[in-house]
Short mmCIF file of C-alpha atoms in Angstrom, two decimals:
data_model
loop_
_atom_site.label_atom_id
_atom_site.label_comp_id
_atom_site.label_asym_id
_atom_site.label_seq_id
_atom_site.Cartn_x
_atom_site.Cartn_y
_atom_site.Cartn_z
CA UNK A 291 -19.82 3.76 76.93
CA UNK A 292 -18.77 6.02 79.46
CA UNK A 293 -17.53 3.40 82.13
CA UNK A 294 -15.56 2.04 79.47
CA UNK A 295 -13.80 5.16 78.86
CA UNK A 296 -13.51 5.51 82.95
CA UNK A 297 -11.82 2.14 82.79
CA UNK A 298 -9.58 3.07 80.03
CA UNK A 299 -8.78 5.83 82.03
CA UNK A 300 -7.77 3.73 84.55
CA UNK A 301 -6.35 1.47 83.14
CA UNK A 302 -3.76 4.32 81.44
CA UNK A 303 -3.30 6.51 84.53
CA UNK A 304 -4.39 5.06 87.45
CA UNK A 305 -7.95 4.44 89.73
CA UNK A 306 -7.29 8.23 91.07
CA UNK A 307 -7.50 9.64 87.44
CA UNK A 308 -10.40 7.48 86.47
CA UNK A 309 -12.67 8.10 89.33
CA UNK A 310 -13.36 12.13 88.59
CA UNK A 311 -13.85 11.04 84.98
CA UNK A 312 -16.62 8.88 86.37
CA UNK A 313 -18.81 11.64 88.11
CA UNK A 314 -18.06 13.84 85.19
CA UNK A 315 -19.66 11.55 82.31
CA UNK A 316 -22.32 9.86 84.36
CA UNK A 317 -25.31 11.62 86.00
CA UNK A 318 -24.78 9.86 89.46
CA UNK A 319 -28.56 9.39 89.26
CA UNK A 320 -28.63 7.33 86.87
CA UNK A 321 -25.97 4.63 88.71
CA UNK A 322 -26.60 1.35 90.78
CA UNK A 323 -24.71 -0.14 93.31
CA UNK A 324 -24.20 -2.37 90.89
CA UNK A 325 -23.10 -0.43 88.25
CA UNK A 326 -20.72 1.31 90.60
CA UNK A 327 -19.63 -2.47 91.86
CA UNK A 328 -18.53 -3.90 87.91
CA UNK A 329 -16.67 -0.58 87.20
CA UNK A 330 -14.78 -0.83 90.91
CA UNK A 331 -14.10 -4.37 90.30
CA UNK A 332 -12.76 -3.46 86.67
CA UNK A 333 -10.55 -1.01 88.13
CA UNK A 334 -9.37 -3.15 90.93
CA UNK A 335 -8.08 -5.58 88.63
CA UNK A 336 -6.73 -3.68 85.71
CA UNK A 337 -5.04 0.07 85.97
CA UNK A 338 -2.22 2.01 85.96
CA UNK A 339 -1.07 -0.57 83.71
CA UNK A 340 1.86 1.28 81.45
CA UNK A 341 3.56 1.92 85.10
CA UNK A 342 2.67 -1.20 86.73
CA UNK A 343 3.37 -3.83 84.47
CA UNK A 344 6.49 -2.02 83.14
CA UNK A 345 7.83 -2.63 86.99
CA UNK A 346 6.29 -6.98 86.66
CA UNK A 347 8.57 -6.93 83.36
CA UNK A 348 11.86 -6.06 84.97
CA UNK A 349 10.89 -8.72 87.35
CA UNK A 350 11.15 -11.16 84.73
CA UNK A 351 7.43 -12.39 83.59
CA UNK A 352 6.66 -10.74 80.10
CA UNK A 353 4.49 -7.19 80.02
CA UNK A 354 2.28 -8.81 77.48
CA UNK A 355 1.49 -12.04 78.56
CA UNK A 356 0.69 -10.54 82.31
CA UNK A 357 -1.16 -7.64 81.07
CA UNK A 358 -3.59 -9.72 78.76
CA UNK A 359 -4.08 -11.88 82.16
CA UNK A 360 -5.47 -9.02 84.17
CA UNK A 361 -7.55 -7.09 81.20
CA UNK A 362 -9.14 -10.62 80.32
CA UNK A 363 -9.88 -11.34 84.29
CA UNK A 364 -11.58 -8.35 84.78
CA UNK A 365 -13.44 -8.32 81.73
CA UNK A 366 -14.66 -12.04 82.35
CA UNK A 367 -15.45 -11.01 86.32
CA UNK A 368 -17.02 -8.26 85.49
CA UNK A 369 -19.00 -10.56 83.10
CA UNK A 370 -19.89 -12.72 85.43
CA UNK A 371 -20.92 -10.26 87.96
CA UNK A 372 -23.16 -8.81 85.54
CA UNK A 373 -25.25 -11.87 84.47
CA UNK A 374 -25.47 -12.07 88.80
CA UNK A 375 -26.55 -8.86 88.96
CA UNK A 376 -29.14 -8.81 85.97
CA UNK A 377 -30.56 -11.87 86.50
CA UNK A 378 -31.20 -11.59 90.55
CA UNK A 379 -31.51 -7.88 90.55
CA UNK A 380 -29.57 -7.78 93.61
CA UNK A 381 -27.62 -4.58 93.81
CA UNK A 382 -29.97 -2.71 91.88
CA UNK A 383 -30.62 0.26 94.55
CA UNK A 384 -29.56 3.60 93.55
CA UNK A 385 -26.00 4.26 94.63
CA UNK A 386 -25.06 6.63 97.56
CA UNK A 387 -21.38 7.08 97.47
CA UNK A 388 -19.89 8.81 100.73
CA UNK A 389 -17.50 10.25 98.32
CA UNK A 390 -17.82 12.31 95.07
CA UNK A 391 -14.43 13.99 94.01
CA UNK A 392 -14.14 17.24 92.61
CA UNK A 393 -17.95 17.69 93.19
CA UNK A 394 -17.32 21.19 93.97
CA UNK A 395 -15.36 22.11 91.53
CA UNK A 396 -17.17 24.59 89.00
CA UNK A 397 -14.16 26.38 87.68
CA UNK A 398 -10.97 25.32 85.93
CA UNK A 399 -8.78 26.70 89.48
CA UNK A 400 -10.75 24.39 91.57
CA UNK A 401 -10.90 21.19 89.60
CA UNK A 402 -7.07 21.62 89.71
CA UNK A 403 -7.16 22.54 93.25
CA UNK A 404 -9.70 19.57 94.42
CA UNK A 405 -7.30 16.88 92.07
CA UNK A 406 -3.71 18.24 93.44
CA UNK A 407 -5.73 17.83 97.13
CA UNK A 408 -6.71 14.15 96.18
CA UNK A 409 -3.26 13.38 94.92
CA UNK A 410 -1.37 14.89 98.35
CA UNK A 411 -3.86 12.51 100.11
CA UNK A 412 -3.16 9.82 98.18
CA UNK A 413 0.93 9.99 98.65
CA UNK A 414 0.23 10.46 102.28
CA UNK A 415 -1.39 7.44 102.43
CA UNK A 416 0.88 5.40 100.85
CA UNK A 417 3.70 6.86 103.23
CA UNK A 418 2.18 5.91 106.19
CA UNK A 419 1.35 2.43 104.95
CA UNK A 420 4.78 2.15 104.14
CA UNK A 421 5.70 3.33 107.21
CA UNK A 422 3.22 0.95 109.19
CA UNK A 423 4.68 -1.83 107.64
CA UNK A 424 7.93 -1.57 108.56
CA UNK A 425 7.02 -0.79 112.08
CA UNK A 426 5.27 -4.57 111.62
CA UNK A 427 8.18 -6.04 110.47
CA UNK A 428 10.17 -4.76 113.34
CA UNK A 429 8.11 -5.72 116.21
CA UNK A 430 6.93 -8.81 114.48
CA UNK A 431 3.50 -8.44 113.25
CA UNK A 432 4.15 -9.34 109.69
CA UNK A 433 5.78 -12.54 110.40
CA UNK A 434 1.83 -12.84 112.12
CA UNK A 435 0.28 -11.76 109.51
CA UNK A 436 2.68 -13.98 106.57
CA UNK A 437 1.35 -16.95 108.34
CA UNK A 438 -2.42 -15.78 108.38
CA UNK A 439 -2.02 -15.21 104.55
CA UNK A 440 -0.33 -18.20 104.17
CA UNK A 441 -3.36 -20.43 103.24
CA UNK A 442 -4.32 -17.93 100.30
CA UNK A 443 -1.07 -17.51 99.02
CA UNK A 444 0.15 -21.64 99.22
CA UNK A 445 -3.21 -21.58 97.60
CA UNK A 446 -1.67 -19.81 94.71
CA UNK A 447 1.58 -21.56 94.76
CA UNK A 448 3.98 -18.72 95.73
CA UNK A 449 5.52 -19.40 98.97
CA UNK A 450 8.91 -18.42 101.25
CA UNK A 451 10.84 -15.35 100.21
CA UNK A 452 8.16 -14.77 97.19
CA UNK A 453 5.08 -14.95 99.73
CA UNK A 454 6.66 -11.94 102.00
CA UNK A 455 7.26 -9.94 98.73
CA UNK A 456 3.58 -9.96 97.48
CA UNK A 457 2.53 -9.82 100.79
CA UNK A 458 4.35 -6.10 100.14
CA UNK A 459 2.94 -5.59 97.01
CA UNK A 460 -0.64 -6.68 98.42
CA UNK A 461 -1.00 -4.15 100.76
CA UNK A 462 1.73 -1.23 99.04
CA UNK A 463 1.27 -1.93 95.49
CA UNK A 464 2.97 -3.16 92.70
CA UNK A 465 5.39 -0.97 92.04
CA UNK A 466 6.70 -1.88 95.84
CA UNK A 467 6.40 -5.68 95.90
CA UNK A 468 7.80 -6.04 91.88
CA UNK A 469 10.78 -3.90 92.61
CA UNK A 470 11.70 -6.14 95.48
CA UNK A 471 10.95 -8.99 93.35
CA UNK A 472 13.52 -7.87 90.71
CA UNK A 473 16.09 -7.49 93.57
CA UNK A 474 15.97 -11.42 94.78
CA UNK A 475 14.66 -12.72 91.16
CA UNK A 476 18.31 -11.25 89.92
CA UNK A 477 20.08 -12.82 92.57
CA UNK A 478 18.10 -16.42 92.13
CA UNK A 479 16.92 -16.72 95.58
CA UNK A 480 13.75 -16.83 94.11
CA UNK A 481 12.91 -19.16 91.17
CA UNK A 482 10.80 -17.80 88.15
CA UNK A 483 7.94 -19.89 88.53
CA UNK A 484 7.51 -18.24 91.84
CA UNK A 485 8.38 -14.69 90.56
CA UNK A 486 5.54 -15.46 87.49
CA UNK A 487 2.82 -16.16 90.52
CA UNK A 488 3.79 -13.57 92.84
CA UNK A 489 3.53 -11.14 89.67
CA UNK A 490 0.24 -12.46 88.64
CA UNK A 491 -1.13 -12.11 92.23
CA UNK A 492 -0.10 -8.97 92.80
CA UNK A 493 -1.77 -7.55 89.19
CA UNK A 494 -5.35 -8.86 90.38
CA UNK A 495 -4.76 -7.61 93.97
CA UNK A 496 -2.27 -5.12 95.37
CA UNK A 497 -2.92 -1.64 97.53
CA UNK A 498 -5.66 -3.71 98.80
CA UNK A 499 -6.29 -1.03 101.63
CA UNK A 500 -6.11 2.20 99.93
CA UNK A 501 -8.07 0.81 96.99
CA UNK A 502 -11.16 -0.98 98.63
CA UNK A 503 -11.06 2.16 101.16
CA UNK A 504 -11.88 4.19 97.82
CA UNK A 505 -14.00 1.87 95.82
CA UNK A 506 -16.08 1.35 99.42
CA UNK A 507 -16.51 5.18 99.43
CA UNK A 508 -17.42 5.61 95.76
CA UNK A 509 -20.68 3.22 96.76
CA UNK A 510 -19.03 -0.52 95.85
CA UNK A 511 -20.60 -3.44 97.71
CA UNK A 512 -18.53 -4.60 100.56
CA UNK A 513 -19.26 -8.26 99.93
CA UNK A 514 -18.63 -8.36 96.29
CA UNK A 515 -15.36 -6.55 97.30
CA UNK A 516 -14.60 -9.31 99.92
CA UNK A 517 -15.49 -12.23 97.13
CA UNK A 518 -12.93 -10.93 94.48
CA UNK A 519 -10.34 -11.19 96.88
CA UNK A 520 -11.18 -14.90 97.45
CA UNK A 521 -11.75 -15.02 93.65
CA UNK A 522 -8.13 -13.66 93.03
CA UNK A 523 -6.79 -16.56 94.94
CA UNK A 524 -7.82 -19.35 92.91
CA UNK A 525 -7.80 -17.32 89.27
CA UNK A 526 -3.58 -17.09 90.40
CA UNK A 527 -3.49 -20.57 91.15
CA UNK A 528 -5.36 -21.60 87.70
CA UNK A 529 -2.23 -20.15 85.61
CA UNK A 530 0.30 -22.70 87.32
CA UNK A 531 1.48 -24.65 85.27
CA UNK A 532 2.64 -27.20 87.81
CA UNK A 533 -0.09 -26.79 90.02
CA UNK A 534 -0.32 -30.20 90.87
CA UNK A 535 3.55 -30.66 91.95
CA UNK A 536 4.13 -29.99 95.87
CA UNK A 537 4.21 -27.10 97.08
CA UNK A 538 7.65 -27.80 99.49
CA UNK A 539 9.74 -29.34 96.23
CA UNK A 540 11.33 -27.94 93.79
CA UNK A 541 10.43 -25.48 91.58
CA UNK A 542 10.66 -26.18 87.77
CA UNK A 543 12.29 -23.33 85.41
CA UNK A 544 9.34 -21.31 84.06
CA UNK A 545 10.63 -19.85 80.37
CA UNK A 546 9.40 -16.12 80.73
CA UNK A 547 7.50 -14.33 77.93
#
């Protein structure tokens, strides 16, 4: 009961609200790695989601339709993982995170303190990567690395402009790739089908960096981390609806919900 309430949490205000809440209901002795690894692949796919499917909405696909899709694919993941887990007892070693937030905090003054700290590191990060990547654009690299993620995303069907926009999202998040989305979905230089995948994609993985950095630290598996990513690709490309067309013709009008 109290990872659930974690993952609401999360899923309400974000992976950086949810993760205190964590160490505060649950006697870290009492956790697994893979305990630890469900809840961080809960979170990964579904949170923050009044902010960040509000932004997927103005892009065009409906907040409903997209939000059910991420809530259901983490919940049947996480399923999944756990019959793994149970049945092979893999992952059943105590967990060590490197991290525990607001583990010093015995007063009111310092929980505040330790949380305003987390959150100046967590804008921080986000600026540089920001920053990083349009350094990468400018000397090249991302045309590089568009072409390395090119299998995984023609995997999922979104391709051209949309592939360089969730590109953005994947590594800066949502709210970055969907508002850039909105910009060329308005102006019809990308087609809806391909704003519907590039949405979906992004809401099972975006901030890939800054969220396996802080899953990894909270004592997540690396390789079940790794796997979800791969997962990710082929869950997107199950919810095309013209999966089987080509991927270089043209795209058929997708009726948003």
């Amino acid at each position: 009961p109290e990872l659930g309430l974690a993952w609401l949490t999360a899923m309400i205000v974000g992976m950086w609200g949810a993760v205190p809440l964590l160490f505060s209901l649950v006697d870290i002795s009492t956790l697994s790695v893979a305990d630890v690894t469900i809840f961080s692949v809960l979170m990964l796919f579904a949170h923050g989601l009044p902010i960040e499917q509000k932004s997927i909405q103005e892009a065009g696909p409906g907040m409903t339709v997209t939000t059910v899709l991420r809530i259901a694919g983490a919940l049947a993941y996480g399923f999944i993982l756990n019959q793994i887990f149970s049945a092979t007892g893999w992952l059943s070693a105590p967990v060590d995170p490197v991290w525990i937030p607001l583990s010093g905090a015995s007063t009111w003054p310092e929980f505040f303190w330790g949380l305003g700290e987390a959150m100046v590191w967590m804008a921080v990060i986000l600026v540089v990567l920001f920053w990083v990547l349009e350094i990468m654009k400018l000397i090249g690299l991302m045309d590089l690395l568009m072409r390395a993620l090119s299998p995984l995303l023609r995997l999922a069907g979104i391709k051209g402009e949309a592939g360089e926009l969730t590109a953005i999202g994947l590594f800066l998040g949502i709210s970055y790739g969907a508002g850039f989305l909105v910009k060329e979905a308005r102006s019809g230089r990308v087609s809806p089908r391909q704003v519907f995948l590039s949405c979906a994609f992004m809401g099972f993985a975006h901030s890939v960096v800054e969220a396996t950095l802080l899953v990894l630290a909270l004592g997540a598996d690396i390789s079940v981390q790794a796997l979800t990513k791969y997962v990710v690709g082929h869950a997107d490309a199950d919810v095309d609806p013209a999966r089987e067309e080509p991927l270089d013709g043209p795209d058929p009008p997708v009726a948003f919900l």
